[in-house]
Coordinates of C-alpha atoms (C1' of nucleotides) in Angstrom, one line a residue:
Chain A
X98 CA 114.9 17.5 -14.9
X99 CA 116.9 19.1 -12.1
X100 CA 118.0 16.9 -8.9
X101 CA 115.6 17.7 -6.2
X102 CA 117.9 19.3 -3.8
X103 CA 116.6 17.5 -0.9
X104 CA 117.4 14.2 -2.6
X105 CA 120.8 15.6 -3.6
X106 CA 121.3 16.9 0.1
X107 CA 120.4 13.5 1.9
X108 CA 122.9 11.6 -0.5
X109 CA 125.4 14.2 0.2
X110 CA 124.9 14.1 3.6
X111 CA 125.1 10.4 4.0
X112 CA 128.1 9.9 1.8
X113 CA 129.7 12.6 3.7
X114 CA 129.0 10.2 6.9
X115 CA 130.6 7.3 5.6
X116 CA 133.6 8.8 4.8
X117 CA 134.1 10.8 7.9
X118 CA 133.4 13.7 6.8
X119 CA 131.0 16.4 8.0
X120 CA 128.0 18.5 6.3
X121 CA 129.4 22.7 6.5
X122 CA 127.3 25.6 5.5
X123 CA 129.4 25.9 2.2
X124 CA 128.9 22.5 1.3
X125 CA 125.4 22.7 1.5
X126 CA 125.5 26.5 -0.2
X127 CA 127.9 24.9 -3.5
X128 CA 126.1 21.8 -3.3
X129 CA 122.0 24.2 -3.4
X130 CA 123.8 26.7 -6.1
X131 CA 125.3 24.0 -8.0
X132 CA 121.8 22.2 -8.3
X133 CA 120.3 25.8 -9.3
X134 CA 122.4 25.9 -12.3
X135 CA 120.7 25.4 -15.8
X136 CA 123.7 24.8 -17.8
X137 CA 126.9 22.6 -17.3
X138 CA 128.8 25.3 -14.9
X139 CA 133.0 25.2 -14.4
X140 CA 134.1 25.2 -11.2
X141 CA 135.2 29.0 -11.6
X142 CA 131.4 30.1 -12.9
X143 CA 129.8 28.2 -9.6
X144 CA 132.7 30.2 -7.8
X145 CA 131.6 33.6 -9.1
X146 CA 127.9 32.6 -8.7
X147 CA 128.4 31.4 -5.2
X148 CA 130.7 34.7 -4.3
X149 CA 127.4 36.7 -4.8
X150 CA 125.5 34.7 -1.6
X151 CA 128.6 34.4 0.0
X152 CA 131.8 36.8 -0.2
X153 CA 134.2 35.1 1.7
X154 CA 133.9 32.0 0.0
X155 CA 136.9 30.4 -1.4
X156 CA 138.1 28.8 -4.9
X157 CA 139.7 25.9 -2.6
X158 CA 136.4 25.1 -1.2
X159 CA 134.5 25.0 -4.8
X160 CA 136.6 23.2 -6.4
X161 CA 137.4 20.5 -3.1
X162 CA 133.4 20.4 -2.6
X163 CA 132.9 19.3 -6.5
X164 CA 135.1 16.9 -5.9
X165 CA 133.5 15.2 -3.3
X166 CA 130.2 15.7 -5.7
X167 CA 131.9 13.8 -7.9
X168 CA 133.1 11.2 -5.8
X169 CA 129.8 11.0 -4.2
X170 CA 128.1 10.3 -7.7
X171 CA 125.8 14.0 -7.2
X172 CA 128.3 15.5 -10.1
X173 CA 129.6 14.3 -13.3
X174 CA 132.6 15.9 -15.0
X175 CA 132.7 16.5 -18.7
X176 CA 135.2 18.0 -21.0
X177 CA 134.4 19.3 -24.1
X178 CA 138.6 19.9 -24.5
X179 CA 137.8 23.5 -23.5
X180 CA 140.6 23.8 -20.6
X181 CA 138.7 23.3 -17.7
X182 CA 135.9 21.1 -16.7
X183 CA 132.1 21.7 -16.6
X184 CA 130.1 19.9 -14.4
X185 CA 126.5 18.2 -14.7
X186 CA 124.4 17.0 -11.8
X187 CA 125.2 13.2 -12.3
X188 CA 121.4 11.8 -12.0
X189 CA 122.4 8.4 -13.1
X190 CA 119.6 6.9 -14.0
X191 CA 119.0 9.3 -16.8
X192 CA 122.4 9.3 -18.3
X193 CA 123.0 11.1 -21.6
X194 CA 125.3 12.2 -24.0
X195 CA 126.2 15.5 -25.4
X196 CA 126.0 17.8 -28.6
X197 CA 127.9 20.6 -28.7
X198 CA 127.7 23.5 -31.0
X199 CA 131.7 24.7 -31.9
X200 CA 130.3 28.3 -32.7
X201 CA 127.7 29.5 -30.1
X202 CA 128.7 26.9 -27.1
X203 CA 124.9 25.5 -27.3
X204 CA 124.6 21.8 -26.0
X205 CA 122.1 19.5 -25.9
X206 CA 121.9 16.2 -23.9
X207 CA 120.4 13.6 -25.8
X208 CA 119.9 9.4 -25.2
X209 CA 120.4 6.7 -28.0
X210 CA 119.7 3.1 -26.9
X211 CA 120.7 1.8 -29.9
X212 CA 124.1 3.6 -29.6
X213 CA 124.5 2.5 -26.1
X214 CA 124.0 -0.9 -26.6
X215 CA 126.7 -1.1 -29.0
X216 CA 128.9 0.2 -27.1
X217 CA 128.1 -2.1 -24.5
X218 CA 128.7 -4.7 -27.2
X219 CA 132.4 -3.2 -28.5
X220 CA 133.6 -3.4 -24.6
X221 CA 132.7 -7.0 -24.0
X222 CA 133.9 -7.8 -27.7
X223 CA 137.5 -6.6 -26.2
X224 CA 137.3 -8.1 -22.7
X225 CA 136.6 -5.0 -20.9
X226 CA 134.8 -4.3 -18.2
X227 CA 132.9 -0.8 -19.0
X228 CA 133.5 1.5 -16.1
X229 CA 132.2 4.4 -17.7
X230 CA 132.1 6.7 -21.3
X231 CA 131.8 9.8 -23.1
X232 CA 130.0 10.5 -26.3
X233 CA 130.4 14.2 -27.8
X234 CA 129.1 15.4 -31.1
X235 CA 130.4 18.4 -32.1
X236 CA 128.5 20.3 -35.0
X237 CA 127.1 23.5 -35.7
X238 CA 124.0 24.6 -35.0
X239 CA 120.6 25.5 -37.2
X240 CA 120.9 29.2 -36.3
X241 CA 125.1 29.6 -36.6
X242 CA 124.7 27.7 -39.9
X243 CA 122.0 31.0 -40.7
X244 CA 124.3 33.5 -39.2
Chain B
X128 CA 149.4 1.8 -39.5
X129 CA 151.0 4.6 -39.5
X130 CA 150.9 7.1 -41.8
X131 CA 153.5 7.7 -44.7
X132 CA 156.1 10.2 -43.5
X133 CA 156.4 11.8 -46.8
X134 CA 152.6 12.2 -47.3
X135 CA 152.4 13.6 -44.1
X136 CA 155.2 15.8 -45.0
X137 CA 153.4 17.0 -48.6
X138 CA 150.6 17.7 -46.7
X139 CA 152.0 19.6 -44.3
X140 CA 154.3 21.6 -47.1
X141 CA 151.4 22.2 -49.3
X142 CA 149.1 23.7 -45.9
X143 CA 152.1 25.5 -44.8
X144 CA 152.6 27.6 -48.2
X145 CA 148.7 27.9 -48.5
X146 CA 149.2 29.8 -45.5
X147 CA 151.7 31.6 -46.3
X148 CA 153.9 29.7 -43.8
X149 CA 157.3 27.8 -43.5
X150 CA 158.5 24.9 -43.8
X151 CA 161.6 24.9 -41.1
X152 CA 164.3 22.1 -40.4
X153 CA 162.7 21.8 -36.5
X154 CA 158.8 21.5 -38.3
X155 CA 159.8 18.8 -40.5
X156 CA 161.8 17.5 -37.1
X157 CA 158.8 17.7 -35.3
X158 CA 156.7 15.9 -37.8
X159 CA 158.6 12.7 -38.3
X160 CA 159.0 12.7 -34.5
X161 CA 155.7 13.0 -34.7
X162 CA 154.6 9.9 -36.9
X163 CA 157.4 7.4 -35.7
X164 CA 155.6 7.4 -32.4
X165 CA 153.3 3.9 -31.1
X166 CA 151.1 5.8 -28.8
X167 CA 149.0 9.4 -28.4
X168 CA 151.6 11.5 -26.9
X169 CA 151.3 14.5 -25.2
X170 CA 153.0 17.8 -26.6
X171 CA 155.7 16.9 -23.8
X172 CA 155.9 13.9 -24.2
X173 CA 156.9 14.5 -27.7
X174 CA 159.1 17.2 -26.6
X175 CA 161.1 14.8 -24.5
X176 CA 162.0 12.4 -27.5
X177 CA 162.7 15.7 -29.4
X178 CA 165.1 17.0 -26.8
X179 CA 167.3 13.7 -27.7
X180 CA 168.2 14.6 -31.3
X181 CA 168.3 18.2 -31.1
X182 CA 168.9 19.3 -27.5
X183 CA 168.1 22.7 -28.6
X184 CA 164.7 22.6 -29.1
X185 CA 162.0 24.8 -27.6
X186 CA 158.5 24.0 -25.4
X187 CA 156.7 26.7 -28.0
X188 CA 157.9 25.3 -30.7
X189 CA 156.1 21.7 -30.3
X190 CA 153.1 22.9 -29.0
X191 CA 153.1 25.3 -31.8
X192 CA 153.8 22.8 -34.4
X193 CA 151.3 20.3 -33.6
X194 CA 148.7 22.9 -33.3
X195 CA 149.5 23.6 -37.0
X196 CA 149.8 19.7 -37.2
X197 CA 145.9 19.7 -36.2
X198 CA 145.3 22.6 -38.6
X199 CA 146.6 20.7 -41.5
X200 CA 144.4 17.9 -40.8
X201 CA 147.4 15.7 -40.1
X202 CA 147.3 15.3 -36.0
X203 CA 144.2 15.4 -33.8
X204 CA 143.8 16.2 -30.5
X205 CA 142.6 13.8 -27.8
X206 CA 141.1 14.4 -24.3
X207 CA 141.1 11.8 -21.6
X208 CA 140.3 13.7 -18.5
X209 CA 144.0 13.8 -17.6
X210 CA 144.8 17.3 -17.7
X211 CA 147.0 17.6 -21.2
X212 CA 145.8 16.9 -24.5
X213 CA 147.3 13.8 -26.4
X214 CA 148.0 13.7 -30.3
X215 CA 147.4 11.0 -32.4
X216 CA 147.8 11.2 -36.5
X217 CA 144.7 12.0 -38.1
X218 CA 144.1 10.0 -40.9
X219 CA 140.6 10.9 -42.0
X220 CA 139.8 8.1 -43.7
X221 CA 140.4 5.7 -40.8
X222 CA 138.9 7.5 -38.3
X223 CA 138.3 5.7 -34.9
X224 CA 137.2 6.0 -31.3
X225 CA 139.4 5.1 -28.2
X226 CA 138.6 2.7 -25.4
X227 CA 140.6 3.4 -22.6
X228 CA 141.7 1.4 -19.7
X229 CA 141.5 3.4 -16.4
X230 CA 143.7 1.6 -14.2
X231 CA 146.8 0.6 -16.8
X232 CA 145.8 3.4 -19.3
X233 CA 145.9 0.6 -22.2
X234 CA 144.3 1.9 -25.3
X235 CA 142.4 0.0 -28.1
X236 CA 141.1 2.0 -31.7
X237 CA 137.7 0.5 -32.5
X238 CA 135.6 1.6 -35.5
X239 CA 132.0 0.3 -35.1
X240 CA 130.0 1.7 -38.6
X241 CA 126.7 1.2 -36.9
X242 CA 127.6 3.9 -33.8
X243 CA 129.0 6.0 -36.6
X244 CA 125.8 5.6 -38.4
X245 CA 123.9 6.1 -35.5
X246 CA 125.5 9.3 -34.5
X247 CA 124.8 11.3 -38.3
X248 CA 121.5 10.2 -37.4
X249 CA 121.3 11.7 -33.9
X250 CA 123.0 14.9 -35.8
X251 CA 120.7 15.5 -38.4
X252 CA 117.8 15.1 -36.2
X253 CA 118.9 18.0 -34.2
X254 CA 119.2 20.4 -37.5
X255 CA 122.9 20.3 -36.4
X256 CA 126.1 20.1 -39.0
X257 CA 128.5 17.4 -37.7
X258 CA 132.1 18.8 -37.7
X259 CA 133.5 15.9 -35.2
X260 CA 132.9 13.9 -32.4
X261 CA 135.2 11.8 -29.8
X262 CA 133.8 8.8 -28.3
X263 CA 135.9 7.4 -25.6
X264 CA 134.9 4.1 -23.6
X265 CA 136.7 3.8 -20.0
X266 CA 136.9 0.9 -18.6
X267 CA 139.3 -2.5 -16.7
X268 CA 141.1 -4.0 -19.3
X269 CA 141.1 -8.1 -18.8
X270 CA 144.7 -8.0 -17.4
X271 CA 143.8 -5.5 -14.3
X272 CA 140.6 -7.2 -13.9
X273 CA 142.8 -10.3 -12.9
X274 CA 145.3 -8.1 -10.3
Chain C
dA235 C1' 165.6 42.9 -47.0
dT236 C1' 161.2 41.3 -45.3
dG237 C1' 158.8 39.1 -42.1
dC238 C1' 158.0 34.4 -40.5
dC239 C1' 160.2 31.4 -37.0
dT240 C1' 162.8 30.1 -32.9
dG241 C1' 164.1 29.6 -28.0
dC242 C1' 163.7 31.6 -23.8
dA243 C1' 161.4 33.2 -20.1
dA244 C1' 157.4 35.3 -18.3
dA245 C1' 152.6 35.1 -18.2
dA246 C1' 148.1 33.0 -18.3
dT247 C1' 145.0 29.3 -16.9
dC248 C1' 143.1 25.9 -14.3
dT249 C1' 143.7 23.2 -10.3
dT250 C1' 145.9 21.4 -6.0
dT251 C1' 148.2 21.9 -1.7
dG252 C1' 150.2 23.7 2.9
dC253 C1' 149.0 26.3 6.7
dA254 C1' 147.0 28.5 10.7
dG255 C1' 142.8 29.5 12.4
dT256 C1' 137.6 28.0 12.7
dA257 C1' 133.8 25.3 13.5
dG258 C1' 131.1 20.9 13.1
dA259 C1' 129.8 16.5 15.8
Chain D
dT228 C1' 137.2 18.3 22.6
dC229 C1' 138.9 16.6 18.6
dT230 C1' 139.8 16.8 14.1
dA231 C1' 137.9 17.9 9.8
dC232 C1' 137.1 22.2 7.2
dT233 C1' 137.9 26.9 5.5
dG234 C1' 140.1 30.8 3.2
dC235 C1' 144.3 32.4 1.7
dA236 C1' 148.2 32.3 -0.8
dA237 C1' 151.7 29.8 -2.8
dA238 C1' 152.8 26.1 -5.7
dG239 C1' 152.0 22.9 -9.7
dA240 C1' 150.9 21.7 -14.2
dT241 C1' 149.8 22.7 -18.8
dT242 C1' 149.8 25.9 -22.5
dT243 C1' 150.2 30.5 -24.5
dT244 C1' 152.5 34.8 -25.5
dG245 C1' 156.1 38.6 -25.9
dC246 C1' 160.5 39.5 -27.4
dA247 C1' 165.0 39.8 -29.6
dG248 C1' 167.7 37.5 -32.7
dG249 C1' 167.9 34.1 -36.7
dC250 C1' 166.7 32.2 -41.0
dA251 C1' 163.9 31.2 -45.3
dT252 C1' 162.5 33.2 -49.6

DNA sequence: ATGCCTGCAAAATCTTTGCAGTAGA
DNA sequence: TCTACTGCAAAGATTTTGCAGGCAT
């Protein structure tokens, strides 16, 4: 399910060496806390979670360091047109899409080959070159459609 | 193509007074504004072209309106990741998904029936009650593949 | 007249940036 | 040591809200 943090950590690290840039203490802290999380955090929940270990923490570093996550492939951005942006460890190999539930917020990642291919097919069909996509159901879910 | 100004403008008449709303001379502005445009705008974008034929026109008042405009079923908002929402008409019936070139922002509609199919099916399997989805493919169009 | 609507400006969000001091390698 | 990194606060960007006056019904 979850990265293994060590995994995550040696990637980090080593994209962090290519570029020129250096491991901290906070970028190891965001980048342990972020791959704690059980649900598809905002840069301003990880914040508030992270501000409980560490105090003097800053919003700059959060949201700089989930940046680099991104950039580094360990993070995924999504937008469910909420304001801000959630992030999802980005474990590539298992990538999925999303259903959301417009009442209670629930979400649930789900894989469809068959839905993947044809996208596949609709970008070549145009001459593109598929860099990358988002798929999000929005619906309501079996216990708000009780309530 | 586009939709029919004066359908557009029914339908926003007839939601309006079903809400106990009005229709105003800068609403009706707003909406043919609205429809004559090529591309998804943004609610500044719109407010820019606005500006030229009555200088007098407020922010509010176009963000308001086309949130109204996406209550009445006539616009619909779009995310792209780029930090405003974008408004494209909404006409039900020809529903579409977006791919999206990330280097020159070109932007194709596609309708592919099987991914829709595919997606109700997904849905139901979940117990969930589809209310939308947004589908968005990013990707180098064949032009910026050449440069 | 009533009360919705407008433009303006201020406020509210979310995110980025400049800066002076701090701390990795 | 050298220069990237940090926290802070200010600035940006987008969107929402409060208000006083205006307009539709």
């Amino acid at each position: 399910m979850n990265h293994n943090t060590k995994d995550t950590h040696n990637l980090f690290s080593q994209y962090l060496s290519e570029q020129n840039l250096r491991m901290t203490t906070q970028r190891e802290l965001i980048l342990k806390t972020f791959c704690k999380q059980k649900k598809h955090v905002t840069a301003e929940q990880l914040y508030e979670v992270l501000k409980k270990v560490d105090p003097t923490i800053g919003h700059a570093t959060v949201y700089r360091t989930m940046k680099l996550l991104t950039e580094a492939g360990i993070a995924r951005e999504l937008n469910f047109g909420e304001g801000s942006v959630r992030y999802e460890p980005d474990t590539s190999k298992e990538h999925h899409d999303h259903l959301v539930c417009v009442k209670c917020g629930e979400n649930i990642e789900f894989l469809d080959e068959e839905i993947e291919n044809l996208q596949k097919r609709v970008v070549t069909k145009y001459g593109y070159e598929l860099v990358d996509h988002s798929l999000n159901l929005y619906g309501i879910c079996p216990k708000c459609q009780k309530s």
